[in-house]
Coordinates of C-alpha atoms in Angstrom, one line a residue:
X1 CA 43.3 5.7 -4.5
X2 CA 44.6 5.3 -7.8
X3 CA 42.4 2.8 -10.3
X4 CA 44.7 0.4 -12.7
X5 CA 42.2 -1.1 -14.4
X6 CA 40.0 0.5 -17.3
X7 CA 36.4 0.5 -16.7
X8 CA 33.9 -1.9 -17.9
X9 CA 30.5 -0.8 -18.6
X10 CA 27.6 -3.2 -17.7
X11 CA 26.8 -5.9 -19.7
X12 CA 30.1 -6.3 -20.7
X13 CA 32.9 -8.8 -19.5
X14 CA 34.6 -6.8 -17.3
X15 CA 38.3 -7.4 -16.1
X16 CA 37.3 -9.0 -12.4
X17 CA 35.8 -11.9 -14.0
X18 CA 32.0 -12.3 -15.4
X19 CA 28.7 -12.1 -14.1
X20 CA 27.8 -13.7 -10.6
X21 CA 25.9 -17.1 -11.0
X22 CA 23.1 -17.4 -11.0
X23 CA 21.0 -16.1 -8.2
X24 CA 19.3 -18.5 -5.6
X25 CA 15.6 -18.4 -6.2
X26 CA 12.9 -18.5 -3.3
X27 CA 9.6 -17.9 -3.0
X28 CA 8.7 -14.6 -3.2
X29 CA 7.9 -12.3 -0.5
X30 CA 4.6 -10.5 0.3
X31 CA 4.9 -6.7 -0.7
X32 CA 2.9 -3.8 0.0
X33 CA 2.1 -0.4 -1.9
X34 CA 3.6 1.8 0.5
X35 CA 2.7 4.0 3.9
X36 CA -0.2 2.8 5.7
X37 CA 0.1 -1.2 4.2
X38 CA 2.1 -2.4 6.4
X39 CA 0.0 -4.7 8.0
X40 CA 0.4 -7.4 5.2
X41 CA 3.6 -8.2 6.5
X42 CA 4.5 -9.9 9.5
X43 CA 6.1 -6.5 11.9
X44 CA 7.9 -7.5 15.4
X45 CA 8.4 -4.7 17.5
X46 CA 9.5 -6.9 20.7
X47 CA 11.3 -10.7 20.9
X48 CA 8.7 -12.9 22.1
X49 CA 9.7 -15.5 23.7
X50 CA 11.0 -18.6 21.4
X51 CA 11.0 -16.1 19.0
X52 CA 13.7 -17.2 15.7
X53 CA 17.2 -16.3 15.8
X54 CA 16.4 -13.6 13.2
X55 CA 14.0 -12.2 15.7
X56 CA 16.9 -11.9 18.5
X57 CA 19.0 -10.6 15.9
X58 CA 16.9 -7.8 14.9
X59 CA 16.2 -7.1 18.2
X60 CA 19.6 -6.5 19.1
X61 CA 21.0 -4.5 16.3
X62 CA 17.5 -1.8 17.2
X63 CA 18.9 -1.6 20.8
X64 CA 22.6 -1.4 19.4
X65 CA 21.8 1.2 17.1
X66 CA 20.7 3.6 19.9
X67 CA 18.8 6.0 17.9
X68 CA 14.8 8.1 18.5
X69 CA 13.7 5.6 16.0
X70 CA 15.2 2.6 14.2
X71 CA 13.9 0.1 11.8
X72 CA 15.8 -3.0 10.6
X73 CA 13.6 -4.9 7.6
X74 CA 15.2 -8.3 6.7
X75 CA 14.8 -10.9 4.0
X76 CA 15.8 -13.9 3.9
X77 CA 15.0 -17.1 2.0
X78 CA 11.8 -15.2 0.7
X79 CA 10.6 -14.2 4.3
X80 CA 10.8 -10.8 6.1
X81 CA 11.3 -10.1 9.6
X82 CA 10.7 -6.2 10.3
X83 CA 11.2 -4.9 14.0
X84 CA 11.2 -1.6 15.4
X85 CA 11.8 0.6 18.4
X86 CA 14.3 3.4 19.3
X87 CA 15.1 5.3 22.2
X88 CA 11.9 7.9 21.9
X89 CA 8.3 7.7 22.6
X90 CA 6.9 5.7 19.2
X91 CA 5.2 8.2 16.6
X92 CA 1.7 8.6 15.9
X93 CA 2.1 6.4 12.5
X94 CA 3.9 2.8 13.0
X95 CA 7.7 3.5 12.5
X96 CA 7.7 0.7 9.6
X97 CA 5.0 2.8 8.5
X98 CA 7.3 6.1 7.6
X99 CA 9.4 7.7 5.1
X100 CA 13.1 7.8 5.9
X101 CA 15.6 9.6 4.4
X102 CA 18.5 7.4 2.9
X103 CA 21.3 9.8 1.7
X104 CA 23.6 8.9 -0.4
X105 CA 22.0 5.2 -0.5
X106 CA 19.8 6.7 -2.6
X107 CA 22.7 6.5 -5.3
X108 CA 21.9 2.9 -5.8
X109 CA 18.5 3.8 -7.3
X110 CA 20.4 6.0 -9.5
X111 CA 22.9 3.3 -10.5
X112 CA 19.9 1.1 -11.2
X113 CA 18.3 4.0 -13.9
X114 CA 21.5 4.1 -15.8
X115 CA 22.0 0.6 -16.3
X116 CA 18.1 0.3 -17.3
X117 CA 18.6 3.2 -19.8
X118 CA 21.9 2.0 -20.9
X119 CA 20.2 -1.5 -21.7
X120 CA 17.4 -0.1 -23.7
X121 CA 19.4 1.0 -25.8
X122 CA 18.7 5.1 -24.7
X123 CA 22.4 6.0 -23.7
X124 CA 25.6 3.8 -23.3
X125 CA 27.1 5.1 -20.6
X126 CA 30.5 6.5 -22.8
X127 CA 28.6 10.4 -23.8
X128 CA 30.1 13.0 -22.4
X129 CA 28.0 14.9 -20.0
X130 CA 29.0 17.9 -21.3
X131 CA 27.9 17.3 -24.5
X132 CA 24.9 16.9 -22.9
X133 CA 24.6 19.5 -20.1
X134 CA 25.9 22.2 -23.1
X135 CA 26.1 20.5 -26.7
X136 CA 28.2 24.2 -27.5
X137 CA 30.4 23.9 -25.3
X138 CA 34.1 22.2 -26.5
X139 CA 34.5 18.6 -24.9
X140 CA 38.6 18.4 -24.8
X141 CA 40.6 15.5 -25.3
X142 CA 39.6 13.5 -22.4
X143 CA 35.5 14.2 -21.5
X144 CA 34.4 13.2 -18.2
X145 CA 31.6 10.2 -19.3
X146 CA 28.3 9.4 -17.7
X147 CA 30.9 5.8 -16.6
X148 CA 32.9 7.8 -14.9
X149 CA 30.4 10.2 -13.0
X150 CA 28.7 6.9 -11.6
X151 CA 31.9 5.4 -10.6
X152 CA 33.1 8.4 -9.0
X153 CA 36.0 8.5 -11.2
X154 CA 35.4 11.3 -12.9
X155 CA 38.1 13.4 -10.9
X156 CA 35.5 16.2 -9.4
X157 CA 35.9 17.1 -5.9
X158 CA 33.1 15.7 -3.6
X159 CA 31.6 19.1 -3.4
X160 CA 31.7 21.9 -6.2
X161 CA 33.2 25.2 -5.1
X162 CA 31.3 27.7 -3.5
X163 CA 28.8 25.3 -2.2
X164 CA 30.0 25.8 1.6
X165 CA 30.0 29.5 1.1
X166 CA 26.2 29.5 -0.2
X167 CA 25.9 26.8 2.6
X168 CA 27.0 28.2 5.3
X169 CA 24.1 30.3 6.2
X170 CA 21.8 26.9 7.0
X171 CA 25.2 24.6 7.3
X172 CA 22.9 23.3 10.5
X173 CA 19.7 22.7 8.9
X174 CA 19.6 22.5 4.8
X175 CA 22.5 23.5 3.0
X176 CA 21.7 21.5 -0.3
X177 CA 18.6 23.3 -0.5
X178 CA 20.9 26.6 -1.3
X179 CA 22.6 25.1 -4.1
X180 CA 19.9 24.1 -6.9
X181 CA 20.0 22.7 -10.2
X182 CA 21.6 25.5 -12.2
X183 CA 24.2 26.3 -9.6
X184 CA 25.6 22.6 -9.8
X185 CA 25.5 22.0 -13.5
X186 CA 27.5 25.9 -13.4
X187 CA 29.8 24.7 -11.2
X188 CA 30.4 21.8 -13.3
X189 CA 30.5 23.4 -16.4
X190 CA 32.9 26.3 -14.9
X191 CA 35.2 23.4 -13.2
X192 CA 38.9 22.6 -14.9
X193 CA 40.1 19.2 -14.6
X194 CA 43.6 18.5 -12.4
X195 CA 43.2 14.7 -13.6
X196 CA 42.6 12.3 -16.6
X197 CA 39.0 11.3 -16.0
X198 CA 39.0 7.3 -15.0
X199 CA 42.5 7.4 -13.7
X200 CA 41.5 8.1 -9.8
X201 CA 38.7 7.4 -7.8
X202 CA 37.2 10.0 -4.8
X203 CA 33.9 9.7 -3.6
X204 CA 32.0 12.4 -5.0
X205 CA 28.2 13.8 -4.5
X206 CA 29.2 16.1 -6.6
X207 CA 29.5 14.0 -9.9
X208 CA 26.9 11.8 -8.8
X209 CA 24.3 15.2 -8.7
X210 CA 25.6 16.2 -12.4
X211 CA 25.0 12.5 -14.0
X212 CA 21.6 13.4 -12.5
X213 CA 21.0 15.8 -14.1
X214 CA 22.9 14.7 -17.6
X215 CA 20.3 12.1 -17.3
X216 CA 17.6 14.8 -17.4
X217 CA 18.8 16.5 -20.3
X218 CA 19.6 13.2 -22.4
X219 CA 16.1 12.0 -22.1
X220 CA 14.1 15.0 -21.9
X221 CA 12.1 14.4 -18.6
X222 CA 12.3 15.6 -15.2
X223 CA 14.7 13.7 -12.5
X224 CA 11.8 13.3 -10.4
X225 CA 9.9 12.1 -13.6
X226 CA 12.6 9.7 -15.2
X227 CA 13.3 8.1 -11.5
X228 CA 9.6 7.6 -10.8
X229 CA 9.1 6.1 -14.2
X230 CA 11.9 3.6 -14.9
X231 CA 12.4 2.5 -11.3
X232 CA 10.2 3.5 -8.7
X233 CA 6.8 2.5 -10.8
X234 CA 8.0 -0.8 -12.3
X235 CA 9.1 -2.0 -9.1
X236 CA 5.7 -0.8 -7.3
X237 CA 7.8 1.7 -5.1
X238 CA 4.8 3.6 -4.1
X239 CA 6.3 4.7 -0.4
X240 CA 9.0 6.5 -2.0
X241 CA 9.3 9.9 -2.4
X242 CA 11.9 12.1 -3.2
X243 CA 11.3 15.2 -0.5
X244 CA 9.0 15.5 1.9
X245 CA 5.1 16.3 1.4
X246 CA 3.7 17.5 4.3
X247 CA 1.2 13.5 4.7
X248 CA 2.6 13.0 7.6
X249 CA 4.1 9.7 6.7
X250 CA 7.8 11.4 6.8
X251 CA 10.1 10.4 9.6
X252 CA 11.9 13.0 11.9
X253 CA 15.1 13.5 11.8
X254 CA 17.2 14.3 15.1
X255 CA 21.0 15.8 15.5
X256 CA 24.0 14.1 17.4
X257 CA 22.2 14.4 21.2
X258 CA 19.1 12.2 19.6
X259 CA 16.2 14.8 20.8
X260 CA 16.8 18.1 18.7
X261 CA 14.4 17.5 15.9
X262 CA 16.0 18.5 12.5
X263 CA 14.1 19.9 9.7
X264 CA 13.3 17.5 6.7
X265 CA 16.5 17.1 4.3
X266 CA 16.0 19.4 0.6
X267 CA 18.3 18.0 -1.5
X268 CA 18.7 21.0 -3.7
X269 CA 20.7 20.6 -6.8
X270 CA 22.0 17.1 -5.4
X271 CA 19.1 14.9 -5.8
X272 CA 20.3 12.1 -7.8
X273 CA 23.0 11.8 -5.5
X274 CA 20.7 11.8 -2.3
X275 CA 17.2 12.8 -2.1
X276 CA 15.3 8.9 -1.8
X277 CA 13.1 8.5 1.3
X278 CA 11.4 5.5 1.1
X279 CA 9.5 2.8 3.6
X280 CA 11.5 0.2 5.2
X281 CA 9.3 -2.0 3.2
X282 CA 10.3 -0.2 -0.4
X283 CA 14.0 -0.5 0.9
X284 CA 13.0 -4.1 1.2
X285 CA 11.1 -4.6 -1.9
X286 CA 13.9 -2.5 -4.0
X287 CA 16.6 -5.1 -2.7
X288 CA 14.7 -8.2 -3.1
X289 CA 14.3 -7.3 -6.7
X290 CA 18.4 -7.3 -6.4
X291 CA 18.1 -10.6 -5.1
X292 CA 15.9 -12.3 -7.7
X293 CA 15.9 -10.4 -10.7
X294 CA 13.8 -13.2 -12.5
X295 CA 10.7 -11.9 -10.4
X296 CA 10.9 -8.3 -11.0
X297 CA 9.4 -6.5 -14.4
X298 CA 10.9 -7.8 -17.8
X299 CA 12.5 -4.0 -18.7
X300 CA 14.0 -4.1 -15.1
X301 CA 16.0 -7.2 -15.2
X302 CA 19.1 -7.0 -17.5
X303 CA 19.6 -3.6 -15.5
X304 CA 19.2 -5.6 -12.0
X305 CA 21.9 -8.0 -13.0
X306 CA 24.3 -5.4 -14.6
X307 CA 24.4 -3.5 -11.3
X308 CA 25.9 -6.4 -9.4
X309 CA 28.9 -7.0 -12.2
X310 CA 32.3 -5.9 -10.7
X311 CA 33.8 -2.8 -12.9
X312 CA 35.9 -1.1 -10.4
X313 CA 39.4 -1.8 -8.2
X314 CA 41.3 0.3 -6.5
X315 CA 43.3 0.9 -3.2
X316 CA 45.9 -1.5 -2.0
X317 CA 46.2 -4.7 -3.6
X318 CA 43.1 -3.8 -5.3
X319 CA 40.8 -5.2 -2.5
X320 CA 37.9 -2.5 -3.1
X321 CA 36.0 -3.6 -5.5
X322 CA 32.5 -1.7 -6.9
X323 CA 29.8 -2.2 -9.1
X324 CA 27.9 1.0 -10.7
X325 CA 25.6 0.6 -7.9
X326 CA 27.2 -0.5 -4.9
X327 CA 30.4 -1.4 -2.4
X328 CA 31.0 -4.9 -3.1
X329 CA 32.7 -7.0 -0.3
X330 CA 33.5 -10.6 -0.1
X331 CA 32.0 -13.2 2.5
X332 CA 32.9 -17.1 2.8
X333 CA 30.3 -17.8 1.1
X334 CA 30.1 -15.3 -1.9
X335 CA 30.1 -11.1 -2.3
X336 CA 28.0 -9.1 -0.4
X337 CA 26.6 -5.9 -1.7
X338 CA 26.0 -2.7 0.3
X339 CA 26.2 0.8 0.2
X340 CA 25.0 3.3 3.6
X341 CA 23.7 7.1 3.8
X342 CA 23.3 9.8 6.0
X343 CA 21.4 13.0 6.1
X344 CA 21.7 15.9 9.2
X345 CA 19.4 14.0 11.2
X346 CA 19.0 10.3 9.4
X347 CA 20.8 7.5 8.6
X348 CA 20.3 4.6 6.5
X349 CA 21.9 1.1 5.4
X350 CA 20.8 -1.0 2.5
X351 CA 22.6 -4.6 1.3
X352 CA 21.8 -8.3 0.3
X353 CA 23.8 -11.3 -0.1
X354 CA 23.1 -13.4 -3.1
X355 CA 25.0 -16.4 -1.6
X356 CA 22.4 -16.5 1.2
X357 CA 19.4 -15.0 0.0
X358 CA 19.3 -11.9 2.4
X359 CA 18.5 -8.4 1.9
X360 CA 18.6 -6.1 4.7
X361 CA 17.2 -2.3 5.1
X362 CA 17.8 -0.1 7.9
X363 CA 17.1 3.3 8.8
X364 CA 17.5 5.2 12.2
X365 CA 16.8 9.1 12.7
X366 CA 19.6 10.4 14.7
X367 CA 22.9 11.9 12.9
X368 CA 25.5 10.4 12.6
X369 CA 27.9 11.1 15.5
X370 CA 31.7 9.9 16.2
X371 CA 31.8 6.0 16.9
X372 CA 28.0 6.0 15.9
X373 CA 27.2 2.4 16.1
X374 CA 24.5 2.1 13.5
X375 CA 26.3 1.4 10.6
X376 CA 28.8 -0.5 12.1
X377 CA 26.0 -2.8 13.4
X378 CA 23.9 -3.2 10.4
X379 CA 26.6 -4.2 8.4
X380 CA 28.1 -7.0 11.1
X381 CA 24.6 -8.0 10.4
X382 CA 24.7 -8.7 7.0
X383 CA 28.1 -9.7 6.5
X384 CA 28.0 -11.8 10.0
X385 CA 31.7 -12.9 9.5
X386 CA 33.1 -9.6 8.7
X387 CA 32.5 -6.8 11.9
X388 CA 34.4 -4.3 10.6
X389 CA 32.3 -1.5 9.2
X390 CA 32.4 0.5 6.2
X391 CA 31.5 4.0 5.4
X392 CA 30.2 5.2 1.3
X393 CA 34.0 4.6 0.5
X394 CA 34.5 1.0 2.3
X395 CA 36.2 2.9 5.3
X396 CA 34.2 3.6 8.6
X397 CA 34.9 7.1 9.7
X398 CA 33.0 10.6 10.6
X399 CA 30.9 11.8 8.0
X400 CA 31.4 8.9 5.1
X401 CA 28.3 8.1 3.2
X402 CA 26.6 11.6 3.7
X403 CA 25.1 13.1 0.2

């Protein structure tokens, strides 16, 4: 688990080589603005008979994924194929149509609003965040950076202490909603390092919720406020939200049997770090700008094409490699980029391919249970040479990529 190399910050060369080349362009894809537009896009919700091999595809991995409802949104070459289905009656609303929660895929958009902040100039990644969190408070010799909160090398544990304690009492339904804000920058503030920030790497919600709010402080504005406005406007992401509003355009969520409805996920304290729900077709539209950064708004670029630069190994042989943003796995043909989430009663995949033009988006609403095939099949999807599935820290097992 130990990182050997130091850490690059985007923009820069970093020690894994430079930036990708340059990204295939296609014609872009129809969007929409969000719940309730969906019919601008072409939605499958059944093969048809002759239908494409993406068709049969999609229509497989829905069945596979065995979930109350499941949506798997794919582009490639410019054009989108979304199908649906699950294993429950279909919803009042389209399930293309809904909200779903994407855990800690959610950190993506987060790794997006640093890199856009760090390329205008408003931060550069290398502050301490406790000079910003508490500007009185002394730093030490070795400050845990903004870098190393987003690369979950900052050495805190994946959880701050006493959050199962105040959890426990709703460990079933919401237990991020009883740690808030001040409780996890506390936690932070009150926590005593056991190693040198940027020598190890452990997954951590944790680090990911205090560069959240950092972030907050450094600028001056609201998470909600600084996420809508640097990432979730520019790109048009108006089905994205980050908790649910009572519109009825909010998936539900269902535990490990698939028919116990669970309550709507409250991120608490911990929202950079997990609290996106979004469309399938925002997922879609959010990874398409990945794909073709060229098309998406002039302030948004530079930050799109940081986000893919390599500026982590670690683990044997150095063979996981990240970006600030993502997992980042090879293919025959080029890397592929992914990262997947989970909530109590949701789960989520989101990835793209640059070598082959292909973004892919899925969600299902059923948590994630032991040999759960949903990730697993999403990302044999995507990577189509390379079954073996990952969880948020490139290993498939119980409870990875939760926030």
């Amino acid at each position: 688990m130990t990182t050997r190399r130091p850490l690059p910050w985007p923009g820069e060369p970093g020690p894994l080589g430079a930036e990708d080349p340059a990204l295939r362009e296609t014609a872009p894809a129809d969007r929409t603005a969000g719940p309730g537009a969906a019919s601008a896009l072409r939605t499958l919700r059944a093969p048809a008979t002759g239908a494409r091999p993406d068709d049969r595809l999609l229509a497989d991995a829905v069945t596979a994924s065995d979930a109350p409802d499941v949506v798997f949104a794919l582009s490639r070459g410019g054009h989108r194929t979304i199908l649906s289905g699950g294993t429950a009656p279909p919803p009042r609303l389209p399930r293309e149509d809904l909200r779903y929660e994407i855990g800690s895929a959610g950190k993506t958009f987060t790794g997006l609003l640093l890199a856009r902040l760090t390329h205008a100039g408003v931060l550069s990644g290398g502050e301490p965040a406790t000079a910003l969190l508490d500007g009185g408070r002394p730093l030490g010799d070795t400050p845990v950076t903004l870098a190393h909160l987003i690369t979950h090398t900052s050495g805190l544990p994946a959880l701050p202490a006493g959050f199962m304690r105040q959890g426990l009492p709703a460990w079933r339904t919401n237990p991020y909603a009883r740690f808030p804000a001040d409780r996890v920058v506390e936690a932070y503030l009150r926590h005593r390092q056991r190693h040198r920030p940027g020598t190890r790497w452990r997954y951590s919600n944790f680090g990911v919720a205090v560069l959240g709010h950092a972030l907050a402080a450094a600028t001056g504005t609201p998470w909600e406020d600084l996420l809508t406005g640097q990432v979730l406007r520019p790109l048009g992401l108006d089905g994205t939200a980050l908790r649910a509003d009572g519109s009825g355009f909010d998936a539900v969520g269902h535990g490990k049997d698939g028919q116990t409805p669970v309550p709507p996920f409250d991120a608490g304290g911990f929202q950079a770090a997990g609290a996106v729900r979004a469309t399938p077709y925002d997922l879609l539209a959010f990874l398409e700008a990945h794909l073709r950064p060229g098309d998406a708004p002039p302030e948004l670029a530079p930050a799109l094409r940081a986000v893919r630069l390599p500026v982590l190994r670690r683990g044997l042989t150095h063979r996981h490699v990240h970006t600030i943003a993502w997992f980042r796995h090879p293919t025959d043909g080029g890397p592929m980029f992914f990262h997947s989430g989970a909530t109590l009663g949701q789960q989520a995949f989101l990835g793209f391919r640059p070598d082959t033009g292909t973004a892919l988006a899925a969600v299902c609403t059923r948590r994630f249970r032991a040999k759960d095939p949903f990730v697993a099949t999403a990302y044999a999807l995507l990577a189509e040479d390379r079954p073996d599935p990952p969880g948020a820290d490139g290993t498939y097992r119980p409870g990875a990529g939760q926030p």
